[in-house]
mmCIF file of C-alpha atoms in Angstrom:
data_model
loop_
_atom_site.group_PDB
_atom_site.id
_atom_site.type_symbol
_atom_site.label_atom_id
_atom_site.label_comp_id
_atom_site.label_asym_id
_atom_site.label_seq_id
_atom_site.Cartn_x
_atom_site.Cartn_y
_atom_site.Cartn_z
ATOM 1 C CA MET A 274 -40.053 1.839 62.164
ATOM 2 C CA LYS A 275 -40.428 5.193 64.056
ATOM 3 C CA ALA A 276 -39.331 3.910 67.375
ATOM 4 C CA LEU A 277 -35.916 2.567 65.425
ATOM 5 C CA ALA A 278 -35.598 5.807 63.875
ATOM 6 C CA SER A 279 -36.166 7.351 67.147
ATOM 7 C CA LEU A 280 -33.374 5.327 68.667
ATOM 8 C CA PHE A 281 -30.994 5.941 65.889
ATOM 9 C CA ILE A 282 -31.409 9.694 66.184
ATOM 10 C CA SER A 283 -30.679 9.488 69.718
ATOM 11 C CA ILE A 284 -27.202 7.349 68.999
ATOM 12 C CA ALA A 285 -26.414 9.798 66.243
ATOM 13 C CA PRO A 286 -24.924 12.684 68.000
ATOM 14 C CA GLY A 287 -22.503 10.476 70.304
ATOM 15 C CA ALA A 288 -21.723 8.404 67.182
ATOM 16 C CA PHE A 289 -20.773 11.438 65.356
ATOM 17 C CA ARG A 290 -18.339 12.668 68.156
ATOM 18 C CA ILE A 291 -16.534 9.421 68.148
ATOM 19 C CA LEU A 292 -15.953 9.636 64.650
ATOM 20 C CA VAL A 293 -14.631 13.299 64.601
ATOM 21 C CA VAL A 294 -12.354 11.984 67.318
ATOM 22 C CA TRP A 295 -11.419 9.207 65.256
ATOM 23 C CA LEU A 296 -10.736 11.030 62.043
ATOM 24 C CA ALA A 297 -8.475 13.609 63.892
ATOM 25 C CA ALA A 298 -6.486 10.729 65.620
ATOM 26 C CA HIS A 299 -5.700 9.092 62.013
ATOM 27 C CA LEU A 300 -5.492 11.876 59.703
ATOM 28 C CA TYR A 301 -3.324 14.083 61.931
ATOM 29 C CA THR A 302 -0.189 14.214 63.877
ATOM 30 C CA PRO A 303 -0.659 13.548 67.761
ATOM 31 C CA GLN A 304 0.318 17.498 68.121
ATOM 32 C CA TYR A 305 -2.459 18.558 66.079
ATOM 33 C CA ALA A 306 -5.325 15.987 67.093
ATOM 34 C CA ALA A 307 -4.792 16.122 70.903
ATOM 35 C CA PRO A 308 -5.815 20.091 70.968
ATOM 36 C CA PHE A 309 -8.362 19.560 68.244
ATOM 37 C CA THR A 310 -10.229 16.841 70.163
ATOM 38 C CA ALA A 311 -9.856 18.997 73.661
ATOM 39 C CA MET A 312 -11.344 21.922 71.663
ATOM 40 C CA TYR A 313 -13.724 19.802 69.919
ATOM 41 C CA LEU A 314 -15.524 18.243 73.150
ATOM 42 C CA PHE A 315 -15.444 21.575 75.135
ATOM 43 C CA ALA A 316 -17.419 22.688 72.093
ATOM 44 C CA THR A 317 -19.802 20.112 72.451
ATOM 45 C CA ALA A 318 -20.184 21.009 75.954
ATOM 46 C CA LEU A 319 -20.837 24.677 75.571
ATOM 47 C CA CYS A 320 -23.736 23.464 73.064
ATOM 48 C CA MET A 321 -25.450 22.075 75.951
ATOM 49 C CA ILE A 322 -26.476 25.724 76.495
ATOM 50 C CA SER A 323 -26.472 27.515 73.142
ATOM 51 C CA GLY A 324 -27.690 24.205 71.291
ATOM 52 C CA GLY A 325 -29.905 22.396 73.904
ATOM 53 C CA GLY A 326 -31.372 25.427 75.503
ATOM 54 C CA PHE A 327 -32.747 27.154 72.245
ATOM 55 C CA GLY A 328 -33.676 23.286 70.742
ATOM 56 C CA LEU A 329 -36.033 22.582 73.662
ATOM 57 C CA VAL A 330 -37.675 26.307 73.219
ATOM 58 C CA LEU A 331 -38.108 25.452 69.509
ATOM 59 C CA ILE A 332 -39.728 22.461 70.386
ATOM 60 C CA ARG A 333 -41.779 24.178 73.080
ATOM 61 C CA HIS A 334 -42.927 27.010 70.708
ATOM 62 C CA SER A 335 -43.253 25.512 67.351
ATOM 63 C CA ALA A 336 -45.627 23.035 68.665
ATOM 64 C CA GLY A 337 -48.997 23.398 66.756
ATOM 65 C CA SER A 338 -47.991 26.526 65.097
ATOM 66 C CA ASN A 339 -48.554 27.256 61.497
ATOM 67 C CA ARG A 340 -45.723 27.053 58.728
ATOM 68 C CA LYS A 341 -45.123 31.100 58.620
ATOM 69 C CA SER A 342 -44.812 31.073 62.687
ATOM 70 C CA LYS A 343 -42.269 28.121 62.498
ATOM 71 C CA VAL A 344 -40.187 29.645 59.666
ATOM 72 C CA ILE A 345 -40.076 33.096 61.969
ATOM 73 C CA ILE A 346 -39.113 31.336 65.501
ATOM 74 C CA SER A 347 -36.845 28.844 63.732
ATOM 75 C CA LEU A 348 -35.003 31.610 62.198
ATOM 76 C CA PHE A 349 -35.049 33.649 65.305
ATOM 77 C CA LEU A 350 -33.894 30.810 67.332
ATOM 78 C CA LEU A 351 -31.075 29.818 64.930
ATOM 79 C CA ILE A 352 -29.980 33.525 64.870
ATOM 80 C CA THR A 353 -30.076 34.266 68.515
ATOM 81 C CA GLY A 354 -28.695 30.550 69.300
ATOM 82 C CA ALA A 355 -25.594 31.502 66.904
ATOM 83 C CA VAL A 356 -25.184 34.747 68.522
ATOM 84 C CA THR A 357 -25.282 33.126 72.222
ATOM 85 C CA ALA A 358 -22.699 30.631 71.029
ATOM 86 C CA VAL A 359 -20.267 33.501 69.723
ATOM 87 C CA LEU A 360 -20.538 35.154 72.810
ATOM 88 C CA MET A 361 -19.926 32.180 75.068
ATOM 89 C CA THR A 362 -17.058 31.541 73.099
ATOM 90 C CA VAL A 363 -15.529 35.160 73.308
ATOM 91 C CA VAL A 364 -16.108 34.786 77.050
ATOM 92 C CA THR A 365 -14.526 31.440 77.863
ATOM 93 C CA ILE A 366 -11.407 31.896 75.261
ATOM 94 C CA PRO A 367 -9.361 33.876 77.700
ATOM 95 C CA PHE A 368 -9.462 30.880 79.992
ATOM 96 C CA LEU A 369 -8.548 28.312 77.498
ATOM 97 C CA GLN A 370 -5.618 27.451 75.066
ATOM 98 C CA PHE A 371 -7.755 27.376 71.923
ATOM 99 C CA GLU A 372 -7.616 29.423 68.947
ATOM 100 C CA LEU A 373 -10.366 31.848 68.797
ATOM 101 C CA LEU A 374 -11.412 31.292 65.150
ATOM 102 C CA PRO A 375 -11.521 27.702 64.855
ATOM 103 C CA PHE A 376 -13.485 27.320 68.348
ATOM 104 C CA LEU A 377 -15.824 30.079 67.497
ATOM 105 C CA GLY A 378 -16.654 28.256 64.544
ATOM 106 C CA ILE A 379 -16.991 24.787 65.695
ATOM 107 C CA THR A 380 -19.366 26.113 68.538
ATOM 108 C CA THR A 381 -21.422 28.091 66.401
ATOM 109 C CA ALA A 382 -21.826 25.010 63.667
ATOM 110 C CA LEU A 383 -22.622 22.410 66.434
ATOM 111 C CA SER A 384 -24.936 24.762 68.141
ATOM 112 C CA CYS A 385 -26.741 25.550 64.985
ATOM 113 C CA TRP A 386 -27.051 22.137 63.834
ATOM 114 C CA GLN A 387 -28.424 21.111 67.476
ATOM 115 C CA ILE A 388 -31.156 23.731 67.081
ATOM 116 C CA GLU A 389 -32.263 22.256 63.681
ATOM 117 C CA ARG A 390 -32.516 18.813 64.986
ATOM 118 C CA HIS A 391 -34.901 19.776 67.890
ATOM 119 C CA GLY A 392 -37.179 21.395 64.703
ATOM 120 C CA TRP A 393 -37.040 17.717 63.349
ATOM 121 C CA ILE A 394 -37.945 16.048 66.581
ATOM 122 C CA ALA A 395 -40.849 18.714 67.267
ATOM 123 C CA GLU A 396 -42.177 17.598 63.821
ATOM 124 C CA ARG A 397 -41.513 13.963 64.661
ATOM 125 C CA LYS A 398 -39.996 13.239 61.333
ATOM 126 C CA PHE A 399 -37.438 10.835 62.633
ATOM 127 C CA MET A 400 -36.803 9.243 59.355
ATOM 128 C CA PHE A 401 -36.030 12.616 57.607
ATOM 129 C CA LEU A 402 -33.490 13.402 60.503
ATOM 130 C CA SER A 403 -31.983 9.860 60.291
ATOM 131 C CA LEU A 404 -31.275 10.491 56.691
ATOM 132 C CA LEU A 405 -29.515 14.009 57.367
ATOM 133 C CA ASP A 406 -27.406 12.375 60.179
ATOM 134 C CA LEU A 407 -26.186 9.980 57.786
ATOM 135 C CA LEU A 408 -25.816 12.721 54.926
ATOM 136 C CA LEU A 409 -23.631 14.847 57.572
ATOM 137 C CA VAL A 410 -21.289 11.806 58.216
ATOM 138 C CA ILE A 411 -21.019 11.248 54.458
ATOM 139 C CA ILE A 412 -20.441 15.115 53.507
ATOM 140 C CA LEU A 413 -17.643 15.368 56.406
ATOM 141 C CA VAL A 414 -15.991 11.990 55.180
ATOM 142 C CA LEU A 415 -16.089 13.151 51.222
ATOM 143 C CA THR A 416 -14.796 16.671 52.039
ATOM 144 C CA LEU A 417 -11.738 15.142 54.405
ATOM 145 C CA TRP A 418 -10.993 12.345 51.488
ATOM 146 C CA THR A 419 -11.483 14.731 48.459
ATOM 147 C CA SER A 420 -9.732 18.039 49.497
ATOM 148 C CA LYS A 421 -6.910 19.473 51.348
ATOM 149 C CA LEU A 422 -9.214 21.325 53.956
ATOM 150 C CA SER A 423 -8.345 21.070 57.526
ATOM 151 C CA ILE A 424 -10.699 19.103 59.804
ATOM 152 C CA VAL A 425 -12.229 22.455 61.363
ATOM 153 C CA THR A 426 -13.094 23.838 57.867
ATOM 154 C CA ALA A 427 -14.592 20.418 56.783
ATOM 155 C CA LEU A 428 -16.463 20.234 60.041
ATOM 156 C CA VAL A 429 -17.846 23.915 59.956
ATOM 157 C CA SER A 430 -18.554 23.971 56.236
ATOM 158 C CA SER A 431 -20.205 20.286 56.365
ATOM 159 C CA HIS A 432 -22.491 21.669 58.994
ATOM 160 C CA VAL A 433 -23.298 24.889 57.160
ATOM 161 C CA VAL A 434 -24.432 23.097 54.073
ATOM 162 C CA LEU A 435 -26.515 20.515 55.959
ATOM 163 C CA ILE A 436 -28.056 23.015 57.992
ATOM 164 C CA THR A 437 -29.368 25.082 54.820
ATOM 165 C CA VAL A 438 -30.473 21.690 53.288
ATOM 166 C CA SER A 439 -32.067 20.748 56.253
ATOM 167 C CA PHE A 440 -33.968 24.157 56.936
ATOM 168 C CA LEU A 441 -35.465 24.255 53.504
ATOM 169 C CA TRP A 442 -36.332 20.607 53.529
ATOM 170 C CA ARG A 443 -38.057 20.602 56.929
ATOM 171 C CA PHE A 444 -40.270 23.488 55.881
ATOM 172 C CA ARG A 445 -41.422 21.744 52.547
ATOM 173 C CA GLN A 446 -42.421 18.842 54.885
ATOM 174 C CA THR A 447 -44.316 21.089 57.321
ATOM 175 C CA LYS A 448 -48.148 20.996 57.045
ATOM 176 C CA SER A 449 -49.790 24.443 56.481
ATOM 177 C CA GLY A 450 -52.272 24.068 59.363
ATOM 178 C CA GLY A 451 -51.808 25.517 62.712
ATOM 179 C CA HIS A 452 -52.186 28.562 64.718
ATOM 180 C CA PRO A 453 -50.053 31.919 64.895
ATOM 181 C CA THR A 454 -47.511 32.092 67.248
ATOM 182 C CA VAL A 455 -45.527 35.408 68.071
ATOM 183 C CA TRP A 456 -41.792 35.447 69.003
ATOM 184 C CA SER A 457 -40.583 37.541 71.641
ATOM 185 C CA TRP A 458 -37.129 38.583 73.193
ATOM 186 C CA SER A 459 -38.229 36.387 76.403
ATOM 187 C CA LEU A 460 -37.496 33.363 74.519
ATOM 188 C CA ILE A 461 -33.856 34.224 74.723
ATOM 189 C CA TRP A 462 -34.066 34.137 78.685
ATOM 190 C CA SER A 463 -35.865 30.988 78.625
ATOM 191 C CA ALA A 464 -33.355 29.177 76.440
ATOM 192 C CA ILE A 465 -30.470 30.490 78.349
ATOM 193 C CA LYS A 466 -32.095 29.256 81.564
ATOM 194 C CA ILE A 467 -32.747 25.770 80.026
ATOM 195 C CA GLY A 468 -29.411 25.479 78.509
ATOM 196 C CA GLY A 469 -27.810 26.478 81.840
ATOM 197 C CA SER A 470 -29.855 23.701 83.325
ATOM 198 C CA THR A 471 -28.980 21.219 80.665
ATOM 199 C CA PHE A 472 -25.197 22.131 80.917
ATOM 200 C CA ILE A 473 -25.320 21.816 84.874
ATOM 201 C CA ALA A 474 -27.077 18.628 84.697
ATOM 202 C CA GLY A 475 -24.373 17.330 81.924
ATOM 203 C CA GLY A 476 -21.609 18.425 84.260
ATOM 204 C CA PHE A 477 -23.384 15.806 86.666
ATOM 205 C CA LEU A 478 -22.240 12.948 84.211
ATOM 206 C CA MET A 479 -19.008 14.478 83.554
ATOM 207 C CA ILE A 480 -17.605 15.585 86.885
ATOM 208 C CA LEU A 481 -17.005 12.258 88.661
ATOM 209 C CA PRO A 482 -14.190 10.796 86.408
ATOM 210 C CA ALA A 483 -12.491 14.608 86.050
ATOM 211 C CA LEU A 484 -12.493 14.960 89.709
ATOM 212 C CA VAL A 485 -11.649 11.723 91.308
ATOM 213 C CA GLU A 486 -8.796 10.858 88.350
ATOM 214 C CA SER A 487 -6.072 12.036 90.942
ATOM 215 C CA MET A 488 -7.601 10.452 93.826
ATOM 216 C CA ILE A 489 -7.886 6.691 92.888
ATOM 217 C CA THR A 490 -5.662 4.062 91.689
ATOM 218 C CA PRO A 491 -5.319 3.969 87.843
ATOM 219 C CA ILE A 492 -7.142 0.431 88.086
ATOM 220 C CA ILE A 493 -10.464 1.398 89.663
ATOM 221 C CA LEU A 494 -10.028 4.622 87.273
ATOM 222 C CA THR A 495 -10.257 2.177 84.297
ATOM 223 C CA LYS A 496 -13.388 0.613 85.655
ATOM 224 C CA LEU A 497 -14.996 4.013 86.125
ATOM 225 C CA SER A 498 -14.256 5.242 82.922
ATOM 226 C CA LEU A 499 -15.577 2.074 81.304
ATOM 227 C CA MET A 500 -18.718 1.966 83.469
ATOM 228 C CA VAL A 501 -19.471 5.659 82.454
ATOM 229 C CA THR A 502 -18.997 5.069 78.933
ATOM 230 C CA ALA A 503 -21.250 1.812 79.051
ATOM 231 C CA VAL A 504 -24.015 3.354 80.777
ATOM 232 C CA GLY A 505 -23.866 6.843 78.735
ATOM 233 C CA ALA A 506 -24.640 4.621 75.923
ATOM 234 C CA LEU A 507 -27.615 2.906 77.304
ATOM 235 C CA PHE A 508 -28.933 6.280 77.878
ATOM 236 C CA VAL A 509 -30.406 6.732 74.448
ATOM 237 C CA VAL A 510 -32.954 3.998 75.197
ATOM 238 C CA PRO A 511 -35.089 6.571 77.433
ATOM 239 C CA ARG A 512 -34.095 9.513 75.414
ATOM 240 C CA SER A 513 -35.514 7.580 72.332
ATOM 241 C CA TYR A 514 -38.573 7.063 73.899
ATOM 242 C CA LEU A 515 -39.141 10.661 74.954
ATOM 243 C CA ASN A 516 -38.447 11.570 71.476
ATOM 244 C CA LEU A 517 -41.152 9.605 70.262
ATOM 245 C CA PHE A 518 -43.984 11.788 71.980
ATOM 246 C CA ILE A 519 -42.042 15.109 72.620
ATOM 247 C CA GLY A 520 -43.659 17.124 69.692
ATOM 248 C CA SER A 521 -47.073 15.758 70.745
ATOM 249 C CA LEU A 522 -46.525 16.581 74.735
ATOM 250 C CA ALA A 523 -45.315 20.204 73.603
ATOM 251 C CA LYS A 524 -48.538 20.674 71.606
ATOM 252 C CA VAL A 525 -50.907 19.492 74.300
ATOM 253 C CA VAL A 526 -48.958 21.632 76.774
ATOM 254 C CA ARG A 527 -49.500 24.628 74.535
ATOM 255 C CA ALA A 528 -53.088 23.920 74.152
ATOM 256 C CA ARG A 529 -53.198 23.621 77.927
ATOM 257 C CA LYS A 530 -55.111 19.825 77.824
ATOM 258 C CA VAL A 531 -52.485 18.150 79.685
ATOM 259 C CA ASP A 532 -54.071 15.195 81.184
ATOM 260 C CA SER A 533 -52.122 13.775 84.668
ATOM 261 C CA ARG A 534 -52.591 10.114 82.826
ATOM 262 C CA ILE A 535 -50.112 11.290 79.820
ATOM 263 C CA VAL A 536 -47.311 12.702 82.200
ATOM 264 C CA HIS A 537 -47.617 9.696 84.845
ATOM 265 C CA THR A 538 -47.278 7.161 82.081
ATOM 266 C CA CYS A 539 -44.332 8.936 80.537
ATOM 267 C CA VAL A 540 -42.400 9.229 84.061
ATOM 268 C CA ARG A 541 -43.344 5.679 85.110
ATOM 269 C CA ARG A 542 -42.074 4.198 81.882
ATOM 270 C CA ILE A 543 -39.011 6.384 81.864
ATOM 271 C CA HIS A 544 -37.967 5.123 85.410
ATOM 272 C CA ARG A 545 -38.957 1.494 84.124
ATOM 273 C CA LEU A 546 -36.528 2.027 81.047
ATOM 274 C CA GLY A 547 -34.033 3.069 83.951
ATOM 275 C CA LEU A 548 -34.389 0.130 85.900
ATOM 276 C CA ILE A 549 -33.901 -2.059 82.620
ATOM 277 C CA MET A 550 -30.728 -0.283 81.696
ATOM 278 C CA LEU A 551 -29.066 -1.426 84.986
ATOM 279 C CA ILE A 552 -29.187 -5.081 84.029
ATOM 280 C CA PRO A 553 -26.844 -4.593 80.709
ATOM 281 C CA ALA A 554 -24.819 -1.950 82.939
ATOM 282 C CA TYR A 555 -24.132 -4.552 85.688
ATOM 283 C CA LEU A 556 -23.459 -7.478 83.251
ATOM 284 C CA PHE A 557 -20.943 -5.203 81.218
ATOM 285 C CA VAL A 558 -19.172 -4.520 84.568
ATOM 286 C CA LEU A 559 -19.262 -7.966 85.490
ATOM 287 C CA PHE A 560 -17.980 -9.231 82.097
ATOM 288 C CA TYR A 561 -15.059 -6.531 82.572
ATOM 289 C CA LEU A 562 -14.020 -7.499 85.929
ATOM 290 C CA ILE A 563 -14.010 -11.408 84.783
ATOM 291 C CA VAL A 564 -12.078 -10.956 81.563
ATOM 292 C CA SER A 565 -9.557 -8.515 83.092
ATOM 293 C CA GLY A 566 -8.018 -11.460 85.140
ATOM 294 C CA GLN A 567 -7.215 -8.921 88.070
ATOM 295 C CA GLN A 568 -7.647 -10.495 91.719
ATOM 296 C CA LEU A 569 -10.780 -8.826 92.800
ATOM 297 C CA THR A 570 -12.213 -8.195 96.402
ATOM 298 C CA PRO A 571 -16.078 -7.488 97.328
ATOM 299 C CA HIS A 572 -15.129 -4.226 97.919
ATOM 300 C CA ASP A 573 -14.019 -3.512 93.939
ATOM 301 C CA LEU A 574 -17.383 -5.675 92.907
ATOM 302 C CA LEU A 575 -19.473 -3.588 95.603
ATOM 303 C CA LEU A 576 -17.984 -0.065 94.485
ATOM 304 C CA SER A 577 -18.502 -0.857 90.544
ATOM 305 C CA MET A 578 -22.089 -1.714 91.089
ATOM 306 C CA THR A 579 -22.736 1.597 93.092
ATOM 307 C CA VAL A 580 -21.152 3.846 90.673
ATOM 308 C CA CYS A 581 -23.209 2.197 87.792
ATOM 309 C CA SER A 582 -26.252 2.852 89.825
ATOM 310 C CA ALA A 583 -25.341 6.394 90.398
ATOM 311 C CA MET A 584 -24.708 6.843 86.737
ATOM 312 C CA VAL A 585 -28.157 5.351 85.723
ATOM 313 C CA ILE A 586 -29.502 7.921 88.319
ATOM 314 C CA GLY A 587 -27.977 10.569 86.357
ATOM 315 C CA GLN A 588 -28.658 9.633 83.069
ATOM 316 C CA LEU A 589 -32.315 9.361 84.008
ATOM 317 C CA TYR A 590 -32.228 13.063 85.463
ATOM 318 C CA LEU A 591 -31.314 14.546 82.210
ATOM 319 C CA VAL A 592 -34.191 12.800 80.412
ATOM 320 C CA GLU A 593 -36.681 13.935 83.374
ATOM 321 C CA GLY A 594 -35.264 17.428 83.336
ATOM 322 C CA ASN A 595 -36.167 17.650 79.483
ATOM 323 C CA LEU A 596 -39.914 16.371 80.422
ATOM 324 C CA LEU A 597 -39.785 19.415 83.268
ATOM 325 C CA ILE A 598 -38.845 21.925 80.820
ATOM 326 C CA LEU A 599 -41.409 20.839 78.120
ATOM 327 C CA LEU A 600 -43.889 21.202 80.815
ATOM 328 C CA GLN A 601 -42.771 24.934 81.156
ATOM 329 C CA ARG A 602 -41.082 24.392 84.583
ATOM 330 C CA GLU A 603 -37.782 25.679 83.452
ATOM 331 C CA ASN A 604 -36.939 27.582 86.994
ATOM 332 C CA ILE A 605 -37.444 24.077 88.852
ATOM 333 C CA ALA A 606 -35.289 22.367 86.302
ATOM 334 C CA LEU A 607 -32.488 24.640 86.938
ATOM 335 C CA ILE A 608 -32.691 24.535 90.523
ATOM 336 C CA SER A 609 -32.571 21.069 90.948
ATOM 337 C CA SER A 610 -29.780 20.612 88.445
ATOM 338 C CA SER A 611 -27.636 22.870 90.631
ATOM 339 C CA VAL A 612 -28.580 20.710 93.701
ATOM 340 C CA MET A 613 -27.588 17.540 91.464
ATOM 341 C CA PHE A 614 -24.183 19.194 90.615
ATOM 342 C CA VAL A 615 -23.574 19.934 94.251
ATOM 343 C CA VAL A 616 -24.047 16.806 95.212
ATOM 344 C CA MET A 617 -21.662 15.309 92.758
ATOM 345 C CA LEU A 618 -19.041 17.830 94.143
ATOM 346 C CA GLY A 619 -19.959 16.477 97.622
ATOM 347 C CA LEU A 620 -19.270 12.881 95.986
ATOM 348 C CA ALA A 621 -16.140 13.887 94.515
ATOM 349 C CA TRP A 622 -14.839 15.258 98.136
ATOM 350 C CA LEU A 623 -15.979 12.356 99.808
ATOM 351 C CA LEU A 624 -13.740 10.083 97.653
ATOM 352 C CA GLY A 625 -10.861 11.979 98.163
ATOM 353 C CA GLN A 626 -11.193 12.345 101.838
ATOM 354 C CA SER A 627 -12.036 8.421 102.312
ATOM 355 C CA ILE A 628 -10.491 6.488 99.636
ATOM 356 C CA GLU A 629 -7.646 5.021 102.337
ATOM 357 C CA HIS A 630 -10.679 3.679 104.250
ATOM 358 C CA ASP A 631 -13.158 1.427 102.765
ATOM 359 C CA TYR A 632 -16.092 1.703 105.080
ATOM 360 C CA LYS A 633 -15.868 5.386 104.733
ATOM 361 C CA PHE A 634 -15.716 5.195 101.180
ATOM 362 C CA LEU A 635 -18.408 3.214 100.881
ATOM 363 C CA ILE A 636 -20.691 5.128 103.317
ATOM 364 C CA GLY A 637 -19.980 8.302 101.133
ATOM 365 C CA LEU A 638 -20.994 6.687 98.071
ATOM 366 C CA PHE A 639 -24.035 5.130 99.389
ATOM 367 C CA THR A 640 -24.918 8.552 101.302
ATOM 368 C CA CYS A 641 -24.582 10.328 97.792
ATOM 369 C CA LEU A 642 -26.532 7.909 96.097
ATOM 370 C CA GLY A 643 -29.386 8.319 98.665
ATOM 371 C CA LEU A 644 -29.162 12.121 98.164
ATOM 372 C CA CYS A 645 -29.244 11.653 94.275
ATOM 373 C CA TYR A 646 -32.626 9.581 94.979
ATOM 374 C CA SER A 647 -33.966 12.097 96.644
ATOM 375 C CA VAL A 648 -33.360 14.931 94.570
ATOM 376 C CA ARG A 649 -34.868 12.876 91.418
ATOM 377 C CA TRP A 650 -37.932 11.852 93.788
ATOM 378 C CA GLY A 651 -38.258 15.529 94.537
ATOM 379 C CA VAL A 652 -38.194 16.397 90.673
ATOM 380 C CA TYR A 653 -40.573 13.619 89.950
ATOM 381 C CA LEU A 654 -43.256 15.046 92.542
ATOM 382 C CA THR A 655 -42.655 18.786 91.122
ATOM 383 C CA ILE A 656 -43.497 17.279 87.517
ATOM 384 C CA LEU A 657 -46.469 15.574 88.740
ATOM 385 C CA LYS A 658 -48.236 17.565 91.400
ATOM 386 C CA PRO A 659 -49.814 20.267 89.433
ATOM 387 C CA TYR A 660 -51.674 17.733 87.061
ATOM 388 C CA PHE A 661 -53.232 15.588 89.982
ATOM 389 C CA GLN A 662 -55.049 18.439 91.353
ATOM 390 C CA LYS A 663 -58.833 18.178 90.741
ATOM 391 C CA PRO A 664 -60.543 20.860 88.553
ATOM 392 C CA GLN A 665 -63.074 23.125 90.628
ATOM 393 C CA LYS A 666 -66.571 22.363 90.102
ATOM 394 C CA THR A 667 -68.759 25.227 88.516
ATOM 395 C CA ASP A 668 -72.475 25.615 89.072
ATOM 396 C CA LYS A 669 -74.258 25.103 85.568
ATOM 397 C CA VAL A 670 -76.482 27.894 84.571
ATOM 398 C CA THR A 671 -79.381 26.700 82.548
ATOM 399 C CA LYS A 672 -81.800 28.789 80.975
ATOM 400 C CA SER A 673 -85.248 28.632 82.341
#
C-alpha cells in the first residue's frame, strides 16, 4: 500500500498540471487560456528552484529532529522559499510578457506547496499526502464550479487553504521524539544551489524539443514530443522508489551512519528501473510508428530509439541528482547538472548542423548519448566513492 501511495504522489504533480491546463482550455477563450498556460508552465519551471531546492533542504534537515525543530525549520523554509519565489518573479518579469501579480501569486503558491509536500515525504506519510493531493483537485474544481473567481485566483486560494491545512495536520501526525536542530541562514544558500541544480537538470529534459523545433520536419517533431511525454510519464517509477526511503536516508545521513550497502543498493535499483523503463518506452514508440500509417525508414526507427534512450538517461539523472543532494553533495550536483545541460546544447547544435545528412545526424546523436552516459557514470562514482573507503583501524586501549 505504501508503494502504491508513493507512486500516486509521484504522478500527482504532473497530473495536476495537465488538469489545470485542461480546465483553462475548456473554461476560457483561447485568447485568455494561451497566455495563462504559458505563465503557469513557466511558474512551475521556476518552482524547481524555490520549491524543489527548499523542499530537499527541508527533508535533509528535518529528518530525525523533534517536533519543535521541525516546526521552526518548516516555517523558516516556507517563508524564505516564498521570498525567493517573489524575488525570482520580480527579476524575470521584465523579460516576459506576463502580468506581475498573477505570475507572482502562482509562482509563490506553487513553491510553498512543493516545500510542504517534501515535509510529508520526509515523514514517509504517503497516504496522507495522497489525500491532500486529491483534496487540492477537489477544492480547485469546486471553486471554479461554484464561484465566479478567475482561474488564477482559484488556483492561488486553493493552494493557500491546502498549505494551511497540511501544515497543521502534518505536525499533529509528527512524533514528539528526536533531537533538536538549529536553523541557520546557510540553509538558504544550500537551497538555492540545490534548486539551481534541479532547474538545470530539468532544462536538460526540456531543451531538446524546444531547440530542435525549427530544425526538423513536423513528422519527426511529433514523434519526439510523444516520446518525451511517454518517457516523462514513466519517470514516476524510479522517483516513487526514491520516495519510499528518502526520509530514512536523510535520517541516517544526519546521524553519520550511512552504510555503503544502502547507497549502492539504491543506485543499483534505480539503474535497474531505468532499464525496465526502456521497454515500455520502446513499445510505445513502435506502436505509434505502426498505427501512424507513415512510410518509415530504418533511419526513422533508429532515430526514435536513440532519442528514447537519451530521455531515459535524463530522467534517471534527475533521480540520481536528488540522491546526490541528500548525501550532502550539492556542489557536485550543480556542476554535473551544468555539464549535462551543455551536453544537451551540443546535441541541439549537432541536430541543426547535420539534419540534412543522415550519417552525420546519427553520429551526433550517438556521440551525445555517449557523453550523457559518461556524465551519469561520473555522478554514480562520485556518490559511491566516499562510502567505499575502509575505516581506519585504531589500537584498542585496555585496562591492565
